[in-house]
Tab-separated table of C-alpha atoms in Angstrom:
chain	number	residue	atom	x	y	z
A	253	GLU	CA	116.911	116.265	93.124
A	254	ASN	CA	114.485	117.522	95.780
A	255	ALA	CA	113.072	114.046	96.047
A	256	LYS	CA	116.478	112.665	96.971
A	257	MET	CA	116.800	115.181	99.707
A	258	ARG	CA	113.608	113.738	101.275
A	259	GLY	CA	114.971	110.214	101.203
A	260	LEU	CA	113.208	109.230	98.021
A	261	LEU	CA	115.430	106.980	95.894
A	262	SER	CA	114.577	107.275	92.282
A	263	VAL	CA	115.332	105.661	88.923
A	264	PRO	CA	114.718	106.951	85.374
A	265	SER	CA	111.121	106.254	84.338
A	266	SER	CA	111.953	106.302	80.660
A	267	SER	CA	112.363	102.528	80.659
A	268	SER	CA	108.869	102.047	82.009
A	269	GLN	CA	106.569	99.845	79.897
A	270	PHE	CA	103.561	101.822	81.177
A	271	SER	CA	102.503	105.131	79.605
A	272	ASN	CA	99.512	107.427	79.925
A	273	SER	CA	97.532	109.204	77.207
A	274	ASP	CA	99.896	112.263	76.877
A	275	ASN	CA	102.707	109.801	75.915
A	276	SER	CA	104.783	110.442	78.986
A	277	SER	CA	105.844	107.488	81.166
A	278	ALA	CA	103.530	106.525	83.962
A	279	SER	CA	105.451	105.358	87.062
A	280	LEU	CA	104.994	104.354	90.713
A	281	VAL	CA	106.771	105.441	93.793
A	282	ILE	CA	106.614	102.224	95.845
A	283	GLY	CA	106.237	102.599	99.619
A	284	ALA	CA	108.380	100.384	101.826
A	285	CYS	CA	108.350	100.103	105.598
A	286	SER	CA	111.651	99.659	107.378
A	287	PRO	CA	110.767	97.814	110.587
A	288	ALA	CA	113.364	97.587	113.371
A	289	ASN	CA	111.618	94.929	115.471
A	290	ARG	CA	108.619	92.706	115.822
A	291	LYS	CA	106.488	95.558	117.094
A	292	ASP	CA	107.165	97.599	113.980
A	293	VAL	CA	106.148	94.688	111.719
A	294	GLU	CA	102.919	94.367	113.699
A	295	PHE	CA	102.327	98.131	113.497
A	296	TRP	CA	102.606	97.970	109.707
A	297	ALA	CA	100.303	94.971	109.538
A	298	LYS	CA	97.747	96.865	111.545
A	299	LEU	CA	98.019	99.867	109.214
A	300	ALA	CA	97.849	97.805	106.048
A	301	TYR	CA	95.089	95.347	106.986
A	302	GLY	CA	93.133	97.186	109.668
A	303	GLU	CA	92.289	96.274	113.210
A	304	ASP	CA	89.981	93.283	112.389
A	305	GLN	CA	92.272	91.433	110.018
A	306	PHE	CA	95.487	92.366	111.848
A	307	VAL	CA	94.748	89.964	114.756
A	308	ASP	CA	93.831	87.055	112.407
A	309	ILE	CA	96.926	87.636	110.281
A	310	LEU	CA	99.345	87.671	113.238
A	311	SER	CA	97.837	84.643	114.879
A	312	SER	CA	98.052	82.565	111.633
A	313	THR	CA	101.016	80.258	111.489
A	314	SER	CA	101.120	80.377	107.717
A	315	SER	CA	100.736	84.173	107.267
A	316	PRO	CA	103.844	85.773	105.734
A	317	ILE	CA	103.501	88.745	108.007
A	318	ALA	CA	103.219	86.512	111.100
A	319	LYS	CA	106.368	84.713	109.878
A	320	LEU	CA	108.121	88.023	109.361
A	321	ALA	CA	107.220	89.208	112.856
A	322	ARG	CA	108.558	85.972	114.331
A	323	GLU	CA	111.762	86.257	112.201
A	324	TYR	CA	112.445	89.776	113.579
A	325	GLU	CA	111.879	88.619	117.116
A	326	GLN	CA	114.144	85.579	116.611
A	327	LYS	CA	116.964	87.553	114.986
A	328	GLU	CA	116.798	90.284	117.680
A	329	ASN	CA	117.191	87.610	120.399
A	330	GLU	CA	119.876	85.633	118.644
A	331	MET	CA	122.154	88.409	117.315
A	332	THR	CA	124.422	90.955	118.896
A	333	THR	CA	123.063	94.501	118.744
A	334	ALA	CA	125.560	95.430	115.977
A	335	LEU	CA	124.814	92.346	113.923
A	336	TYR	CA	121.056	92.777	114.320
A	337	ARG	CA	121.311	96.414	113.168
A	338	ASP	CA	123.266	95.223	110.074
A	339	TRP	CA	120.622	92.635	109.385
A	340	ILE	CA	117.838	95.219	109.596
A	341	PHE	CA	119.837	97.444	107.250
A	342	GLU	CA	120.159	94.574	104.814
A	343	ARG	CA	116.375	94.034	104.851
A	344	CYS	CA	115.894	97.705	104.127
A	345	GLU	CA	118.404	97.565	101.274
A	346	LEU	CA	116.784	94.468	99.748
A	347	SER	CA	113.378	96.235	99.916
A	348	ALA	CA	114.854	99.143	98.003
A	349	VAL	CA	116.317	96.843	95.385
A	350	SER	CA	113.022	94.984	95.026
A	351	ALA	CA	110.971	98.189	94.706
A	352	LEU	CA	113.396	99.857	92.295
A	353	GLY	CA	113.449	96.715	90.155
A	354	HIS	CA	109.712	96.849	89.508
A	355	PRO	CA	109.081	97.741	85.778
A	356	ALA	CA	106.886	100.685	86.689
A	357	SER	CA	109.028	101.977	89.571
A	358	ALA	CA	110.137	105.599	89.607
A	359	GLY	CA	111.504	105.216	93.143
A	360	VAL	CA	110.962	103.990	96.650
A	361	HIS	CA	109.597	105.880	99.565
A	362	PHE	CA	110.668	104.550	102.948
A	363	MET	CA	108.346	104.867	105.858
A	364	PRO	CA	110.307	104.298	109.093
A	365	VAL	CA	108.445	104.447	112.408
A	366	THR	CA	111.261	104.382	114.934
A	367	ARG	CA	114.507	106.274	115.498
A	368	ILE	CA	116.422	103.124	114.410
A	369	GLY	CA	114.266	102.980	111.257
A	370	TYR	CA	115.164	106.581	110.403
A	371	ASP	CA	118.805	105.980	111.088
A	372	ILE	CA	118.837	102.996	108.741
A	373	VAL	CA	117.019	104.955	105.923
A	374	LYS	CA	119.516	107.767	106.328
A	375	HIS	CA	122.410	105.332	106.098
A	376	LEU	CA	120.850	103.757	102.972
A	377	ALA	CA	120.379	107.177	101.406
A	378	ARG	CA	124.030	108.161	102.088
A	379	ARG	CA	125.188	104.892	100.594
A	380	THR	CA	123.040	105.411	97.519
A	381	ARG	CA	124.410	108.971	97.024
A	382	GLU	CA	127.960	107.617	97.430
A	383	MET	CA	127.326	104.946	94.750
A	384	GLU	CA	125.758	107.532	92.387
A	385	THR	CA	128.849	109.767	92.869
A	386	MET	CA	131.141	106.864	92.134
A	387	GLU	CA	129.208	106.068	88.952
A	388	GLU	CA	129.229	109.665	87.788
A	389	ASN	CA	133.045	109.993	88.296
A	390	ALA	CA	133.757	106.646	86.644
């Protein structure tokens, strides 16, 4: 319960196929960034790959991270502010589903770096709690 209060979305780990020597389930909390724009994507690339590789990765036309940075820039320029915010939220929601769907996942920890990122993660946490409440009351 305390984990949920910190924005950590969790799933039961009993279904995990991984276990440690004391026969309890081993599990991962998967980190996910919630970028709000191209600069956020570049920031995470720099954190994940370091200063040296970061420049090469972003300058590559085939790099998934460079493609993602360009996609964020393109969407921000093409969409209205409200539609772009919804698009960012959807990306965050898809990251959560992907992380929670991993067989060893015990949850996802979001790492927003901007005010918009924090707002989106708060919105996702509220929606998740609402869905949990609906399931409990069904």
